[in-house]
Coordinates of C-alpha atoms in Angstrom, one line a residue:
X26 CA 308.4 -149.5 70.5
X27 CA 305.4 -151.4 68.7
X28 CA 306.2 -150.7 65.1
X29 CA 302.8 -152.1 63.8
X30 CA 300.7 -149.3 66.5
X31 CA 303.2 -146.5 65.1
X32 CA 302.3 -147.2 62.0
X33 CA 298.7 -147.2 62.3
X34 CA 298.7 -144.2 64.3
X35 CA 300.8 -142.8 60.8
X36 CA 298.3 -144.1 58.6
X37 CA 295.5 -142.8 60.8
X38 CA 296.7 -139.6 60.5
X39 CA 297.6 -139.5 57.4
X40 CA 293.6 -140.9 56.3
X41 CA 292.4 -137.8 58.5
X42 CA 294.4 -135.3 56.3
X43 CA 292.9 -136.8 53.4
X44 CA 289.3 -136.3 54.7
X45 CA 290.0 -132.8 55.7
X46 CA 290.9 -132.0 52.2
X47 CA 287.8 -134.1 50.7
X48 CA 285.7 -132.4 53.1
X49 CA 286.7 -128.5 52.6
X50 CA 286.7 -129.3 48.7
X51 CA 283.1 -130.6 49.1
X52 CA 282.7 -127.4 51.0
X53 CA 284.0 -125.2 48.3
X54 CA 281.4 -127.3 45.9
X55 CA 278.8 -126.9 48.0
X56 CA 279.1 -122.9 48.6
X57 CA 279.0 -122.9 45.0
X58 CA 276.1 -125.3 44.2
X59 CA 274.0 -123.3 46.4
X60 CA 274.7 -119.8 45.5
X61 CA 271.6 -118.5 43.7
X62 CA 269.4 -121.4 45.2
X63 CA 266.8 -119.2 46.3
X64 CA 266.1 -117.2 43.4
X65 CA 266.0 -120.2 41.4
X66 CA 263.4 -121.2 43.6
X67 CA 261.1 -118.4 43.4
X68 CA 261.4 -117.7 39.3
X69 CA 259.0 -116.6 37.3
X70 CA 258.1 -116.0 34.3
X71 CA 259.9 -116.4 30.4
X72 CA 259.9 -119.7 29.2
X73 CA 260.8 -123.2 30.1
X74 CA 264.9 -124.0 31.3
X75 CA 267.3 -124.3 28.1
X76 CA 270.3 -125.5 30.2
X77 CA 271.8 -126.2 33.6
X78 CA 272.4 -122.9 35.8
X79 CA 275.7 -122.1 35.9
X80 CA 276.2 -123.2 39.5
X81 CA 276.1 -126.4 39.0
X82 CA 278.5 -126.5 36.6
X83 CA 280.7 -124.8 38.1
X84 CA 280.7 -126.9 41.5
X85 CA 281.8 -129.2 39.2
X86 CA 285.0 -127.3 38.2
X87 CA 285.8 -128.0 41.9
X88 CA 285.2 -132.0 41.2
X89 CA 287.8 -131.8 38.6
X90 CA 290.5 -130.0 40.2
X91 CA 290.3 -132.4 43.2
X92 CA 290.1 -135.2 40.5
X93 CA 293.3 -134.0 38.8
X94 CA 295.2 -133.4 42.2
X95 CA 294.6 -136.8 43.4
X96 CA 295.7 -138.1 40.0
X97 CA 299.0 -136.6 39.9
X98 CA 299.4 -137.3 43.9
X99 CA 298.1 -141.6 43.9
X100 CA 298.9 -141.9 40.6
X101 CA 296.0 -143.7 38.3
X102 CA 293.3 -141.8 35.8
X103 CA 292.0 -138.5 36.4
X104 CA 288.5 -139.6 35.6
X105 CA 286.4 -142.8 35.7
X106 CA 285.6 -142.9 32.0
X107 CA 284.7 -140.3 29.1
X108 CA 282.1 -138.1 29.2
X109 CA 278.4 -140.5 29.0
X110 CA 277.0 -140.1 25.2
X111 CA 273.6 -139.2 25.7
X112 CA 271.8 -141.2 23.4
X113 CA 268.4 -139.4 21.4
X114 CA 266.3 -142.5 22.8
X115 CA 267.2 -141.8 26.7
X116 CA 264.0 -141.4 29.0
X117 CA 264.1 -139.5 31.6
X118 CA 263.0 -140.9 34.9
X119 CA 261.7 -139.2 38.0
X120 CA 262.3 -141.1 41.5
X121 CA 258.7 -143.2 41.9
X122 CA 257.5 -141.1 45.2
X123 CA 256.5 -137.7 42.8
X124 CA 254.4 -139.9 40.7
X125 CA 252.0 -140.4 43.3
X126 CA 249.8 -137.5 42.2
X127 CA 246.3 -139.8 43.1
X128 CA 247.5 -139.9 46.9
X129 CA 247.6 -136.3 46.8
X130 CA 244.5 -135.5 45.6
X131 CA 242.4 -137.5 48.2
X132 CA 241.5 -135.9 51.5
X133 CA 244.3 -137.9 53.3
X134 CA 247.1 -137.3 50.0
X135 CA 249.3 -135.4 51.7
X136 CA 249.5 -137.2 54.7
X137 CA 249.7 -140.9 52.7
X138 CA 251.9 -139.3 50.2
X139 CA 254.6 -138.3 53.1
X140 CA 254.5 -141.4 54.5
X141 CA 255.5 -143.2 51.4
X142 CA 258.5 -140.6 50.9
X143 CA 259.3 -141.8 54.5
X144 CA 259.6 -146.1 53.4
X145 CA 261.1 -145.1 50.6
X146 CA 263.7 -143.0 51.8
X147 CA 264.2 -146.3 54.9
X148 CA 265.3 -148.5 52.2
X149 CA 268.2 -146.2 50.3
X150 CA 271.6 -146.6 51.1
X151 CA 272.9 -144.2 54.6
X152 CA 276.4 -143.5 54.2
X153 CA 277.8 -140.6 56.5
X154 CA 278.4 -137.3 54.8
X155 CA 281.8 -136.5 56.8
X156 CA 284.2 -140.0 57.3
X157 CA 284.1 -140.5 60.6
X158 CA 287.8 -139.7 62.4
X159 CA 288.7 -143.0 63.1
X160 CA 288.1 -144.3 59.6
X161 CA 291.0 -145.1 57.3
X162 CA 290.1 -144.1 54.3
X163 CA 291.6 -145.7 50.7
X164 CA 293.6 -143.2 49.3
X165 CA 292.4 -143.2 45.5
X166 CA 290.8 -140.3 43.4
X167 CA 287.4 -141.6 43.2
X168 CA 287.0 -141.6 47.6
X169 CA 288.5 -138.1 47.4
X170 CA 285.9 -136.9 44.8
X171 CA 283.0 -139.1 46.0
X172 CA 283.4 -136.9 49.3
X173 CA 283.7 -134.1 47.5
X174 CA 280.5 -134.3 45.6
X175 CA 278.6 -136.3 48.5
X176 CA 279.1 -133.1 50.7
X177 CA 278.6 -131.1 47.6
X178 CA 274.9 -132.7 46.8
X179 CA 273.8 -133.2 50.6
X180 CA 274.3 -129.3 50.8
X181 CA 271.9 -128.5 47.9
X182 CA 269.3 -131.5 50.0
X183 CA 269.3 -128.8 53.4
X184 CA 268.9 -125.7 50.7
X185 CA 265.7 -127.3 49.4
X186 CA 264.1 -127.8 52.8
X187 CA 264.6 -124.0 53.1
X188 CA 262.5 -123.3 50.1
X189 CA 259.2 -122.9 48.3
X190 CA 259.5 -123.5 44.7
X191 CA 258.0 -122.4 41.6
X192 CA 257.0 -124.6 38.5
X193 CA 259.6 -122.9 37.1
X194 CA 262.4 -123.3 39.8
X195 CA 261.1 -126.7 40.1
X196 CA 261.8 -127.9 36.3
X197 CA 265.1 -125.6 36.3
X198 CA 266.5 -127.8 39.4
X199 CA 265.1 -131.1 37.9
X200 CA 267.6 -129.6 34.8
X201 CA 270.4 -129.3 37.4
X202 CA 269.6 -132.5 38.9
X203 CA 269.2 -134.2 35.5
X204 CA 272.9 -132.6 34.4
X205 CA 274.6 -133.9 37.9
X206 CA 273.2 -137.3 37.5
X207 CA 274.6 -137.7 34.2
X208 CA 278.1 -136.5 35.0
X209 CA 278.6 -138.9 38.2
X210 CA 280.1 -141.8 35.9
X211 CA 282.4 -139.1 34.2
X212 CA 283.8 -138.7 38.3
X213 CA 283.3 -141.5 39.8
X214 CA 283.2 -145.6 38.8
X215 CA 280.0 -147.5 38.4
X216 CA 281.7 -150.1 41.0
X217 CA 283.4 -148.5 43.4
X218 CA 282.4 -148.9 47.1
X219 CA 282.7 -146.1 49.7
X220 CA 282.1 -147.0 53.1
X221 CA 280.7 -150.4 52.0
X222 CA 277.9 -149.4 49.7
X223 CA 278.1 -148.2 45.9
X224 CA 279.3 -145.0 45.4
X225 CA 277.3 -144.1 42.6
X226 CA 274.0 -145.2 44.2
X227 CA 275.2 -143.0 47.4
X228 CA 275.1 -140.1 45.2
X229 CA 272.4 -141.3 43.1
X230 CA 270.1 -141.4 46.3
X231 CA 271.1 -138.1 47.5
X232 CA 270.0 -136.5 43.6
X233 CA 266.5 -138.3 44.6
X234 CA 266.2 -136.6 47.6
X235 CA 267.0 -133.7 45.9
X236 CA 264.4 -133.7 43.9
X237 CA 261.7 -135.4 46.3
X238 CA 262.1 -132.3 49.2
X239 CA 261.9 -129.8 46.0
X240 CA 258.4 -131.7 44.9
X241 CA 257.4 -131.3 48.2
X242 CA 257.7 -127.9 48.4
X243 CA 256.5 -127.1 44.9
X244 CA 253.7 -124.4 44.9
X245 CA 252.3 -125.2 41.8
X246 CA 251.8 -129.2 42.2
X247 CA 250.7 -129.4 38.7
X248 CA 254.2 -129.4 37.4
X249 CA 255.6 -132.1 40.2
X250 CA 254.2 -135.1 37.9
X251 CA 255.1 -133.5 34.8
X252 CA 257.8 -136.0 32.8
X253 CA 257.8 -132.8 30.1
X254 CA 258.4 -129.2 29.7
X255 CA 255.7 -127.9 27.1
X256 CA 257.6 -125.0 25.2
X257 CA 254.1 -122.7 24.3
X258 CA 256.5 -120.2 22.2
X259 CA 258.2 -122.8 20.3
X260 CA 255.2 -125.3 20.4
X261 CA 257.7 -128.3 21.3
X262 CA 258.3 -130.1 24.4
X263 CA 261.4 -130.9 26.2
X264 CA 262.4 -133.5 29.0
X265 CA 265.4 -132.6 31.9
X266 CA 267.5 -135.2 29.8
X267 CA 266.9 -133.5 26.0
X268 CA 267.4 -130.2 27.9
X269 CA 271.0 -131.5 29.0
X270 CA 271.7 -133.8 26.1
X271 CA 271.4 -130.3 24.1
X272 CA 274.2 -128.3 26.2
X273 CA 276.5 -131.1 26.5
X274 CA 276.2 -132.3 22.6
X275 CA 279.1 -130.5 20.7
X276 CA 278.3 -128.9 17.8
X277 CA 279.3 -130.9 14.4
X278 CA 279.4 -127.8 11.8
X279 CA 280.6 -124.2 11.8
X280 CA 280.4 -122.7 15.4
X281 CA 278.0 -119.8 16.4
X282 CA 279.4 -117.7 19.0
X283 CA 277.1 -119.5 21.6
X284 CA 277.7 -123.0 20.2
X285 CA 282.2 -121.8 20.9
X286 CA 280.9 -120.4 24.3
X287 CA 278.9 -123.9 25.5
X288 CA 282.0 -125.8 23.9
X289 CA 284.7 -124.0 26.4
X290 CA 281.8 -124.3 29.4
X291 CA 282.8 -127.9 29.2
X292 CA 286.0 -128.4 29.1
X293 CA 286.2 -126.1 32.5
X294 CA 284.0 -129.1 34.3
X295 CA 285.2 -132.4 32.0
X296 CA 288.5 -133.9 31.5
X297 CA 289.9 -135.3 28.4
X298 CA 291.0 -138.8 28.0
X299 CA 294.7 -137.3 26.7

């Protein structure tokens, strides 16, 4: 008997196991990311967003209870680091392509402006979304979760080809976007490598595109270019980042009932250090 092809024919089986429970977690995440994708989309009406929609916080209650399985099955952390501090002096910063707003208004914009989506897109890193059968995978926390959310985020990608948006449903999902992209490091390490590229820019990339399909499809092109959210009641303006930086801050003083409500809204998606 050749011990050494036994063996890898054990470890290969055991690596597809793994990837079948990455995968139908990313699933679950997914399901839940999208649900209510299209009625963002088409909102209307009342003012600017004031905070992620709950989907998307809840897809990440799925991150953390694959998170914490993993960590009590390979042993290790059950995070990558604390939640990031979201400093008052953050900018927020919109993937290049949707800044292009003097292509689009030439005759040929459209055209031009799709094109440079395309070269732009060329040079981002292509990892598979599903591990291929044959690949062993590295039994850690942060391959299982990077799965999870990779399958998770390329979801929410198809649900915005099927789409028209709003410049309403367009700022709420650059919210949603904005409140994903800042959580990543909470899941998953700033240099880890999956399938040979980083993990973080994988994910990164796929936020992006999230964003660049949605700016496509926005009806009112007007907002696309926008780097603010002019609040006309309030007579204030907000940015994706101040808008999340504001639901994830906890409060200092006494509690309101919504100031208890956001605070327990976080620990369902974030783990503690303890």
């Amino acid at each position: 008997v050749d011990r050494v092809a036994v063996s890898e024919r054990f470890r290969l089986a055991s690596s597809r196991i793994l990837a079948l429970y990455a995968m139908n977690r990313g699933g679950d995440a997914a399901s839940v990311a999208c649900t209510g994708f299209y009625a963002m989309s088409c909102s209307s009406g009342g003012g600017v967003p004031t905070e992620p929609r709950p989907s998307a916080w809840q897809m990440l209650e799925i991150v953390k209870q694959a998170a914490i399985d993993c960590a009590i099955i390979f042993g290790g952390e059950k995070c990558a680091g604390p939640v990031p501090e979201l400093a008052d002096d953050d900018e927020y910063a919109m993937p290049s392509p949707l800044k292009l707003s003097s292509l689009s208004s030439s005759a040929f914009g459209g055209a031009i402006k799709g094109l440079q989506l395309d070269v732009e897109r060329m040079f981002t890193e292509k990892v598979a979304v599903y591990p291929h059968s044959f690949n062993f995978l590295n039994f850690s926390r942060t391959t299982v979760v990077t799965i999870v959310l990779h399958v998770a985020l390329k979801a929410m990608v198809e649900q915005t080809r099927t789409c028209m948006f709003t410049g309403l449903g367009y700022q709420q999902l650059l919210v949603d976007v904005e409140f994903l992209r800042c959580l990543i490091p909470h899941f998953v390490e700033e240099d880890f490598k999956f399938d040979g590229a980083d993990a973080c820019t994988i994910l990164f990339n796929v936020l992006n595109d999230i964003v660049l399909n949605a700016g496509q499809r926005c009806k009112e092109p007007q907002f696309v270019d926008e780097l603010e959210f002019y609040d006309a009641e309030n007579d204030v303006s907000h940015t994706p980042r101040s808008i999340v930086r504001h639901f994830m801050t906890p409060p200092n003083e006494e509690k309101t009932d919504d100031e208890e409500k956001i605070e327990n809204i976080l620990s369902r998606f974030t783990i503690s250090a303890t």
